[in-house]
PDB file of C-alpha atoms in Angstrom:
ATOM      1  CA  MET A 706    -189.620-101.608  96.466  1.00  0.00           C
ATOM      2  CA  PRO A 707    -187.937-101.198  92.732  1.00  0.00           C
ATOM      3  CA  LYS A 708    -184.547-103.245  92.095  1.00  0.00           C
ATOM      4  CA  THR A 709    -181.422-101.061  91.964  1.00  0.00           C
ATOM      5  CA  ASP A 710    -178.215-101.827  90.847  1.00  0.00           C
ATOM      6  CA  THR A 711    -176.355-103.966  93.227  1.00  0.00           C
ATOM      7  CA  THR A 712    -172.855-103.330  92.086  1.00  0.00           C
ATOM      8  CA  ALA A 713    -170.776-101.866  94.716  1.00  0.00           C
ATOM      9  CA  ALA A 714    -167.566 -99.935  94.500  1.00  0.00           C
ATOM     10  CA  PRO A 715    -164.175-100.981  95.633  1.00  0.00           C
ATOM     11  CA  VAL A 716    -163.740 -99.777  99.066  1.00  0.00           C
ATOM     12  CA  ASP A 717    -160.144 -98.185  99.949  1.00  0.00           C
ATOM     13  CA  ILE A 718    -159.817 -99.755 103.333  1.00  0.00           C
ATOM     14  CA  ASP A 719    -156.997 -97.511 104.728  1.00  0.00           C
ATOM     15  CA  LYS A 720    -158.864 -94.181 103.528  1.00  0.00           C
ATOM     16  CA  VAL A 721    -162.105 -95.523 105.126  1.00  0.00           C
ATOM     17  CA  ALA A 722    -160.232 -96.323 108.456  1.00  0.00           C
ATOM     18  CA  GLU A 723    -158.956 -92.694 108.751  1.00  0.00           C
ATOM     19  CA  LEU A 724    -162.203 -91.474 108.013  1.00  0.00           C
ATOM     20  CA  TYR A 725    -163.386 -93.574 110.708  1.00  0.00           C
ATOM     21  CA  ARG A 726    -161.127 -92.200 113.201  1.00  0.00           C
ATOM     22  CA  THR A 727    -161.513 -88.574 112.128  1.00  0.00           C
ATOM     23  CA  GLY A 728    -165.200 -88.984 113.558  1.00  0.00           C
ATOM     24  CA  LYS A 729    -166.689 -88.434 109.893  1.00  0.00           C
ATOM     25  CA  ILE A 730    -168.330 -91.155 109.111  1.00  0.00           C
ATOM     26  CA  ARG A 731    -171.195 -92.466 111.611  1.00  0.00           C
ATOM     27  CA  SER A 732    -172.521 -95.403 109.559  1.00  0.00           C
ATOM     28  CA  PHE A 733    -171.473 -98.684 109.001  1.00  0.00           C
ATOM     29  CA  ILE A 734    -172.820 -98.344 105.497  1.00  0.00           C
ATOM     30  CA  PRO A 735    -169.690 -97.074 103.166  1.00  0.00           C
ATOM     31  CA  VAL A 736    -167.999-100.057 104.662  1.00  0.00           C
ATOM     32  CA  LEU A 737    -170.642-102.620 103.879  1.00  0.00           C
ATOM     33  CA  PRO A 738    -169.156-103.748 100.431  1.00  0.00           C
ATOM     34  CA  MET A 739    -166.098-105.079 102.555  1.00  0.00           C
ATOM     35  CA  LEU A 740    -168.479-108.037 103.600  1.00  0.00           C
ATOM     36  CA  ALA A 741    -170.121-110.514 100.919  1.00  0.00           C
ATOM     37  CA  LEU A 742    -173.093-112.405 100.233  1.00  0.00           C
ATOM     38  CA  LYS A 743    -173.147-115.187  98.017  1.00  0.00           C
ATOM     39  CA  GLY A 744    -169.961-114.291  96.463  1.00  0.00           C
ATOM     40  CA  ALA A 745    -171.100-110.480  96.001  1.00  0.00           C
ATOM     41  CA  PRO A 746    -170.223-107.443  97.973  1.00  0.00           C
ATOM     42  CA  TYR A 747    -173.378-107.198 100.297  1.00  0.00           C
ATOM     43  CA  THR A 748    -175.271-104.091  99.826  1.00  0.00           C
ATOM     44  CA  LEU A 749    -178.811-102.748 101.025  1.00  0.00           C
ATOM     45  CA  ALA A 750    -180.049-102.240  97.804  1.00  0.00           C
ATOM     46  CA  ASP A 751    -183.185-104.606  98.492  1.00  0.00           C
ATOM     47  CA  HIS A 752    -183.243-103.736 102.124  1.00  0.00           C
ATOM     48  CA  ALA A 753    -183.618 -99.779 103.024  1.00  0.00           C
ATOM     49  CA  PRO A 754    -185.519-100.213 106.181  1.00  0.00           C
ATOM     50  CA  PHE A 755    -182.415-101.998 107.474  1.00  0.00           C
ATOM     51  CA  GLU A 756    -179.859 -98.659 107.070  1.00  0.00           C
ATOM     52  CA  PRO A 757    -180.809 -97.558 110.503  1.00  0.00           C
ATOM     53  CA  ILE A 758    -179.168-100.280 112.844  1.00  0.00           C
ATOM     54  CA  TYR A 759    -175.839 -99.341 110.501  1.00  0.00           C
ATOM     55  CA  ARG A 760    -175.258 -95.712 112.258  1.00  0.00           C
ATOM     56  CA  LEU A 761    -172.903 -95.271 114.705  1.00  0.00           C
ATOM     57  CA  ASP A 762    -175.185 -92.893 116.866  1.00  0.00           C
ATOM     58  CA  LEU A 763    -178.085 -95.445 118.005  1.00  0.00           C
ATOM     59  CA  PRO A 764    -180.431 -95.755 120.674  1.00  0.00           C
ATOM     60  CA  ARG A 765    -179.565 -98.356 123.453  1.00  0.00           C
ATOM     61  CA  ARG A 766    -182.550-100.467 122.454  1.00  0.00           C
ATOM     62  CA  LEU A 767    -183.541-101.271 119.309  1.00  0.00           C
ATOM     63  CA  LEU A 768    -186.686-103.373 117.790  1.00  0.00           C
ATOM     64  CA  TYR A 769    -187.475-104.333 114.268  1.00  0.00           C
ATOM     65  CA  LYS A 770    -190.628-106.293 114.390  1.00  0.00           C
ATOM     66  CA  CYS A 771    -190.572-108.018 110.651  1.00  0.00           C
ATOM     67  CA  GLY A 772    -192.530-110.349 108.398  1.00  0.00           C
ATOM     68  CA  ARG A 773    -190.769-113.213 106.753  1.00  0.00           C
ATOM     69  CA  GLN A 774    -187.919-113.698 104.519  1.00  0.00           C
ATOM     70  CA  VAL A 775    -186.713-109.691 105.144  1.00  0.00           C
ATOM     71  CA  ALA A 776    -183.095-110.252 106.181  1.00  0.00           C
ATOM     72  CA  LYS A 777    -183.323-109.443 109.366  1.00  0.00           C
ATOM     73  CA  THR A 778    -181.063-112.175 110.963  1.00  0.00           C
ATOM     74  CA  THR A 779    -178.690-111.507 107.993  1.00  0.00           C
ATOM     75  CA  ASN A 780    -178.316-107.524 108.831  1.00  0.00           C
ATOM     76  CA  MET A 781    -178.231-108.233 112.017  1.00  0.00           C
ATOM     77  CA  ALA A 782    -175.436-110.402 111.850  1.00  0.00           C
ATOM     78  CA  ALA A 783    -173.408-108.094 109.053  1.00  0.00           C
ATOM     79  CA  GLN A 784    -173.886-105.032 111.910  1.00  0.00           C
ATOM     80  CA  ALA A 785    -172.582-107.486 114.506  1.00  0.00           C
ATOM     81  CA  VAL A 786    -169.160-108.426 112.068  1.00  0.00           C
ATOM     82  CA  LEU A 787    -168.677-104.786 111.518  1.00  0.00           C
ATOM     83  CA  GLN A 788    -169.229-103.577 114.969  1.00  0.00           C
ATOM     84  CA  ILE A 789    -167.010-106.234 116.430  1.00  0.00           C
ATOM     85  CA  GLY A 790    -164.266-105.560 114.114  1.00  0.00           C
ATOM     86  CA  THR A 791    -164.045-102.108 114.811  1.00  0.00           C
ATOM     87  CA  HIS A 792    -164.467-102.235 118.419  1.00  0.00           C
ATOM     88  CA  PRO A 793    -161.731-103.497 120.356  1.00  0.00           C
ATOM     89  CA  HIS A 794    -162.568-105.588 123.626  1.00  0.00           C
ATOM     90  CA  PHE A 795    -166.112-105.675 122.948  1.00  0.00           C
ATOM     91  CA  SER A 796    -168.126-108.219 123.852  1.00  0.00           C
ATOM     92  CA  MET A 797    -171.538-109.420 122.074  1.00  0.00           C
ATOM     93  CA  LEU A 798    -174.060-112.205 122.733  1.00  0.00           C
ATOM     94  CA  PHE A 799    -176.729-113.310 120.729  1.00  0.00           C
ATOM     95  CA  VAL A 800    -179.649-115.212 121.461  1.00  0.00           C
ATOM     96  CA  ALA A 801    -182.589-117.093 119.850  1.00  0.00           C
ATOM     97  CA  PRO A 802    -185.015-119.351 121.628  1.00  0.00           C
ATOM     98  CA  ARG A 803    -183.550-122.922 120.523  1.00  0.00           C
ATOM     99  CA  TYR A 804    -180.120-124.155 119.853  1.00  0.00           C
ATOM    100  CA  GLU A 805    -180.923-124.976 116.387  1.00  0.00           C
ATOM    101  CA  GLN A 806    -181.986-121.022 115.836  1.00  0.00           C
ATOM    102  CA  ILE A 807    -179.102-119.908 117.336  1.00  0.00           C
ATOM    103  CA  ARG A 808    -176.725-122.551 115.887  1.00  0.00           C
ATOM    104  CA  ARG A 809    -177.773-121.367 112.030  1.00  0.00           C
ATOM    105  CA  VAL A 810    -176.996-117.667 113.113  1.00  0.00           C
ATOM    106  CA  SER A 811    -173.771-118.355 114.266  1.00  0.00           C
ATOM    107  CA  ALA A 812    -172.586-120.811 111.347  1.00  0.00           C
ATOM    108  CA  ASN A 813    -174.743-119.652 108.216  1.00  0.00           C
ATOM    109  CA  TYR A 814    -174.946-116.385 108.621  1.00  0.00           C
ATOM    110  CA  VAL A 815    -172.015-114.281 111.040  1.00  0.00           C
ATOM    111  CA  LYS A 816    -169.336-117.357 109.948  1.00  0.00           C
ATOM    112  CA  PRO A 817    -169.745-116.668 106.030  1.00  0.00           C
ATOM    113  CA  PHE A 818    -169.569-112.639 106.734  1.00  0.00           C
ATOM    114  CA  ILE A 819    -166.409-113.265 108.792  1.00  0.00           C
ATOM    115  CA  GLU A 820    -164.952-115.600 106.719  1.00  0.00           C
ATOM    116  CA  GLN A 821    -166.003-113.997 103.266  1.00  0.00           C
ATOM    117  CA  SER A 822    -165.212-110.408 103.945  1.00  0.00           C
ATOM    118  CA  MET A 823    -162.310-107.969 102.715  1.00  0.00           C
ATOM    119  CA  ILE A 824    -160.656-107.656 106.165  1.00  0.00           C
ATOM    120  CA  ALA A 825    -160.753-111.550 107.359  1.00  0.00           C
ATOM    121  CA  ASN A 826    -157.222-111.804 108.116  1.00  0.00           C
ATOM    122  CA  LEU A 827    -157.136-108.756 110.407  1.00  0.00           C
ATOM    123  CA  LEU A 828    -160.424-110.570 112.375  1.00  0.00           C
ATOM    124  CA  GLN A 829    -159.166-114.087 112.900  1.00  0.00           C
ATOM    125  CA  ASN A 830    -156.913-116.404 112.349  1.00  0.00           C
ATOM    126  CA  LYS A 831    -156.239-120.074 113.410  1.00  0.00           C
ATOM    127  CA  ARG A 832    -155.195-119.383 117.089  1.00  0.00           C
ATOM    128  CA  VAL A 833    -158.644-117.563 118.341  1.00  0.00           C
ATOM    129  CA  GLU A 834    -161.480-119.526 119.793  1.00  0.00           C
ATOM    130  CA  ASN A 835    -163.767-119.951 116.734  1.00  0.00           C
ATOM    131  CA  SER A 836    -166.658-122.555 117.692  1.00  0.00           C
ATOM    132  CA  VAL A 837    -170.258-122.493 117.485  1.00  0.00           C
ATOM    133  CA  LEU A 838    -170.794-120.689 120.668  1.00  0.00           C
ATOM    134  CA  GLN A 839    -167.768-118.738 120.953  1.00  0.00           C
ATOM    135  CA  LYS A 840    -165.865-116.920 118.366  1.00  0.00           C
ATOM    136  CA  SER A 841    -163.044-114.581 119.497  1.00  0.00           C
ATOM    137  CA  PHE A 842    -161.246-112.020 117.362  1.00  0.00           C
ATOM    138  CA  LEU A 843    -157.750-110.701 116.759  1.00  0.00           C
ATOM    139  CA  ASN A 844    -158.636-106.869 118.634  1.00  0.00           C
ATOM    140  CA  ASP A 845    -159.805-109.236 121.985  1.00  0.00           C
ATOM    141  CA  SER A 846    -163.632-108.899 120.845  1.00  0.00           C
ATOM    142  CA  ARG A 847    -165.755-111.956 121.831  1.00  0.00           C
ATOM    143  CA  MET A 848    -168.853-113.189 120.400  1.00  0.00           C
ATOM    144  CA  TYR A 849    -171.071-115.615 122.661  1.00  0.00           C
ATOM    145  CA  PHE A 850    -174.221-117.654 120.980  1.00  0.00           C
ATOM    146  CA  SER A 851    -176.771-119.254 123.516  1.00  0.00           C
ATOM    147  CA  PHE A 852    -180.765-119.894 123.608  1.00  0.00           C
ATOM    148  CA  ALA A 853    -183.228-119.109 125.990  1.00  0.00           C
ATOM    149  CA  PHE A 854    -186.508-121.570 125.301  1.00  0.00           C
ATOM    150  CA  ILE A 855    -187.302-123.279 128.791  1.00  0.00           C
ATOM    151  CA  ASP A 856    -185.025-121.185 130.818  1.00  0.00           C
ATOM    152  CA  VAL A 857    -182.166-118.592 130.905  1.00  0.00           C
ATOM    153  CA  ASP A 858    -179.799-120.186 133.419  1.00  0.00           C
ATOM    154  CA  ARG A 859    -176.955-120.869 130.514  1.00  0.00           C
ATOM    155  CA  ILE A 860    -176.685-117.483 129.902  1.00  0.00           C
ATOM    156  CA  ARG A 861    -175.890-116.372 133.555  1.00  0.00           C
ATOM    157  CA  GLY A 862    -172.500-115.160 134.242  1.00  0.00           C
ATOM    158  CA  LEU A 863    -171.751-113.882 130.525  1.00  0.00           C
ATOM    159  CA  SER A 864    -170.344-110.199 131.139  1.00  0.00           C
ATOM    160  CA  VAL A 865    -171.174-108.644 127.741  1.00  0.00           C
ATOM    161  CA  ASP A 866    -171.745-104.873 126.455  1.00  0.00           C
ATOM    162  CA  CYS A 867    -174.122-105.756 123.612  1.00  0.00           C
ATOM    163  CA  VAL A 868    -177.206-108.590 123.272  1.00  0.00           C
ATOM    164  CA  ASN A 869    -178.748-109.370 120.066  1.00  0.00           C
ATOM    165  CA  TYR A 870    -181.942-111.275 120.211  1.00  0.00           C
ATOM    166  CA  ASP A 871    -183.133-113.077 116.787  1.00  0.00           C
ATOM    167  CA  GLU A 872    -187.049-114.274 116.862  1.00  0.00           C
ATOM    168  CA  ILE A 873    -187.464-112.567 120.084  1.00  0.00           C
ATOM    169  CA  GLN A 874    -191.085-112.927 119.844  1.00  0.00           C
ATOM    170  CA  ASP A 875    -190.315-116.462 121.329  1.00  0.00           C
ATOM    171  CA  ILE A 876    -188.497-115.880 124.296  1.00  0.00           C
ATOM    172  CA  ASP A 877    -190.332-115.525 128.069  1.00  0.00           C
ATOM    173  CA  ILE A 878    -190.473-111.800 128.439  1.00  0.00           C
ATOM    174  CA  ASP A 879    -189.677-112.847 131.906  1.00  0.00           C
ATOM    175  CA  PHE A 880    -186.318-113.711 130.502  1.00  0.00           C
ATOM    176  CA  VAL A 881    -185.669-110.231 128.869  1.00  0.00           C
ATOM    177  CA  PRO A 882    -184.808-108.574 132.000  1.00  0.00           C
ATOM    178  CA  ILE A 883    -182.372-111.267 133.203  1.00  0.00           C
ATOM    179  CA  ILE A 884    -180.095-111.375 130.216  1.00  0.00           C
ATOM    180  CA  ARG A 885    -180.215-107.587 130.217  1.00  0.00           C
ATOM    181  CA  GLU A 886    -178.271-107.779 133.939  1.00  0.00           C
ATOM    182  CA  CYS A 887    -175.371-109.541 131.538  1.00  0.00           C
ATOM    183  CA  MET A 888    -174.782-105.891 130.521  1.00  0.00           C
ATOM    184  CA  SER A 889    -174.740-104.228 134.050  1.00  0.00           C
ATOM    185  CA  ALA A 890    -171.075-103.355 134.124  1.00  0.00           C
ATOM    186  CA  SER A 891    -170.829-102.222 130.356  1.00  0.00           C
ATOM    187  CA  ARG A 892    -170.903 -98.487 129.683  1.00  0.00           C
ATOM    188  CA  PHE A 893    -172.618 -99.350 126.125  1.00  0.00           C
ATOM    189  CA  ALA A 894    -175.449-102.019 127.078  1.00  0.00           C
ATOM    190  CA  LEU A 895    -176.655-102.181 123.788  1.00  0.00           C
ATOM    191  CA  GLU A 896    -179.807-104.107 122.644  1.00  0.00           C
ATOM    192  CA  ARG A 897    -180.975-105.429 119.313  1.00  0.00           C
ATOM    193  CA  ARG A 898    -184.293-106.926 119.152  1.00  0.00           C
ATOM    194  CA  PHE A 899    -185.475-109.054 115.620  1.00  0.00           C
ATOM    195  CA  GLY A 900    -188.574-110.944 115.080  1.00  0.00           C
ATOM    196  CA  THR A 901    -191.777-111.638 113.369  1.00  0.00           C
ATOM    197  CA  PRO A 902    -195.191-111.071 115.155  1.00  0.00           C
ATOM    198  CA  LYS A 903    -197.314-114.301 115.325  1.00  0.00           C
ATOM    199  CA  THR A 904    -199.974-113.227 117.583  1.00  0.00           C
ATOM    200  CA  LEU A 905    -200.708-109.989 119.946  1.00  0.00           C
ATOM    201  CA  ASP A 906    -199.711-112.072 122.964  1.00  0.00           C
ATOM    202  CA  ASN A 907    -196.245-112.637 123.313  1.00  0.00           C
ATOM    203  CA  THR A 908    -192.758-111.109 123.952  1.00  0.00           C
ATOM    204  CA  ILE A 909    -192.498-108.532 120.432  1.00  0.00           C
ATOM    205  CA  GLN A 910    -195.852-107.227 121.263  1.00  0.00           C
ATOM    206  CA  VAL A 911    -195.236-105.947 124.735  1.00  0.00           C
ATOM    207  CA  LEU A 912    -191.812-104.658 123.520  1.00  0.00           C
ATOM    208  CA  TRP A 913    -193.413-102.845 120.712  1.00  0.00           C
ATOM    209  CA  GLU A 914    -196.031-101.409 122.936  1.00  0.00           C
ATOM    210  CA  GLN A 915    -193.067 -99.671 124.901  1.00  0.00           C
ATOM    211  CA  CYS A 916    -191.313 -98.434 122.458  1.00  0.00           C
ATOM    212  CA  SER A 917    -191.513 -95.230 119.680  1.00  0.00           C
ATOM    213  CA  GLN A 918    -193.287 -97.550 117.273  1.00  0.00           C
ATOM    214  CA  ALA A 919    -192.092 -96.151 113.455  1.00  0.00           C
ATOM    215  CA  GLU A 920    -193.442 -97.868 110.772  1.00  0.00           C
ATOM    216  CA  TRP A 921    -191.992 -98.657 107.633  1.00  0.00           C
ATOM    217  CA  VAL A 922    -194.463 -96.411 104.585  1.00  0.00           C
ATOM    218  CA  ILE A 923    -193.794 -98.249 101.632  1.00  0.00           C
ATOM    219  CA  LYS A 924    -194.639 -95.727  98.316  1.00  0.00           C
ATOM    220  CA  CYS A 925    -196.726 -97.749  95.494  1.00  0.00           C
ATOM    221  CA  THR A 926    -194.610 -97.554  92.068  1.00  0.00           C
ATOM    222  CA  ALA A 927    -198.232 -97.642  90.027  1.00  0.00           C
ATOM    223  CA  CYS A 928    -200.542 -95.183  92.213  1.00  0.00           C
ATOM    224  CA  GLY A 929    -198.240 -93.012  94.377  1.00  0.00           C
ATOM    225  CA  LEU A 930    -200.000 -94.555  97.687  1.00  0.00           C
ATOM    226  CA  ASP A 931    -198.220 -94.275 100.866  1.00  0.00           C
ATOM    227  CA  ASN A 932    -198.825 -97.737 102.027  1.00  0.00           C
ATOM    228  CA  ILE A 933    -198.525 -98.527 106.270  1.00  0.00           C
ATOM    229  CA  PRO A 934    -197.920-101.655 107.166  1.00  0.00           C
ATOM    230  CA  SER A 935    -200.419-101.294 110.214  1.00  0.00           C
ATOM    231  CA  ALA A 936    -204.027-102.976 110.422  1.00  0.00           C
ATOM    232  CA  ASP A 937    -205.196 -99.663 111.346  1.00  0.00           C
ATOM    233  CA  TYR A 938    -204.140 -98.699 107.725  1.00  0.00           C
ATOM    234  CA  HIS A 939    -203.436-100.725 104.398  1.00  0.00           C
ATOM    235  CA  LEU A 940    -201.857-103.976 106.364  1.00  0.00           C
ATOM    236  CA  VAL A 941    -205.202-105.913 105.877  1.00  0.00           C
ATOM    237  CA  LYS A 942    -205.528-104.628 101.872  1.00  0.00           C
TER     238      LYS A 942
END
């Protein structure tokens, strides 16, 4: 995709908050610059395919099957921070296959987005829980971080409104219904699944076959061809 201007205009927090209260804004995109990445306001200038996850009207289950290094974990974390900040008493669970993976999600992605945001002082202070495996917020919302490679027992007992999976291709497909039960008492029950396909015999492939299977089409800037990232079309070429 061609490079675009990443300069973000200043955000009027009070004005944006009023628009959200009136229902005139149905996406988190206008408030993305409230977050920061590497010292600059965050934008989707180079990551347009992730725009749908910032919409407020989302399906209960969403799957992103992506290549490596396309910012899927970055956007998962950014969306989560915005959602948790605008939903009081909202609980969210992050799951990855291994401890080191979920530690990185918590410490390297979620934590910087919270601490470098324009509203950091409205999200947390020194009195709330802020560990690697659990983060609490001033609006009584919570984030939990766990892992499930060999078993899923450590996740049992949690009650949450949303589950974000990272590297879901390496999580046993039999664990997914068990983790989903953590949302059985929630009126939201949202699932966001992110991963990179390694083979045609893993969890992400099973979930892909169960979903609507939309493809992101990339137009070639030289010849104008719409490239479809599928083996049946242009992926191999």
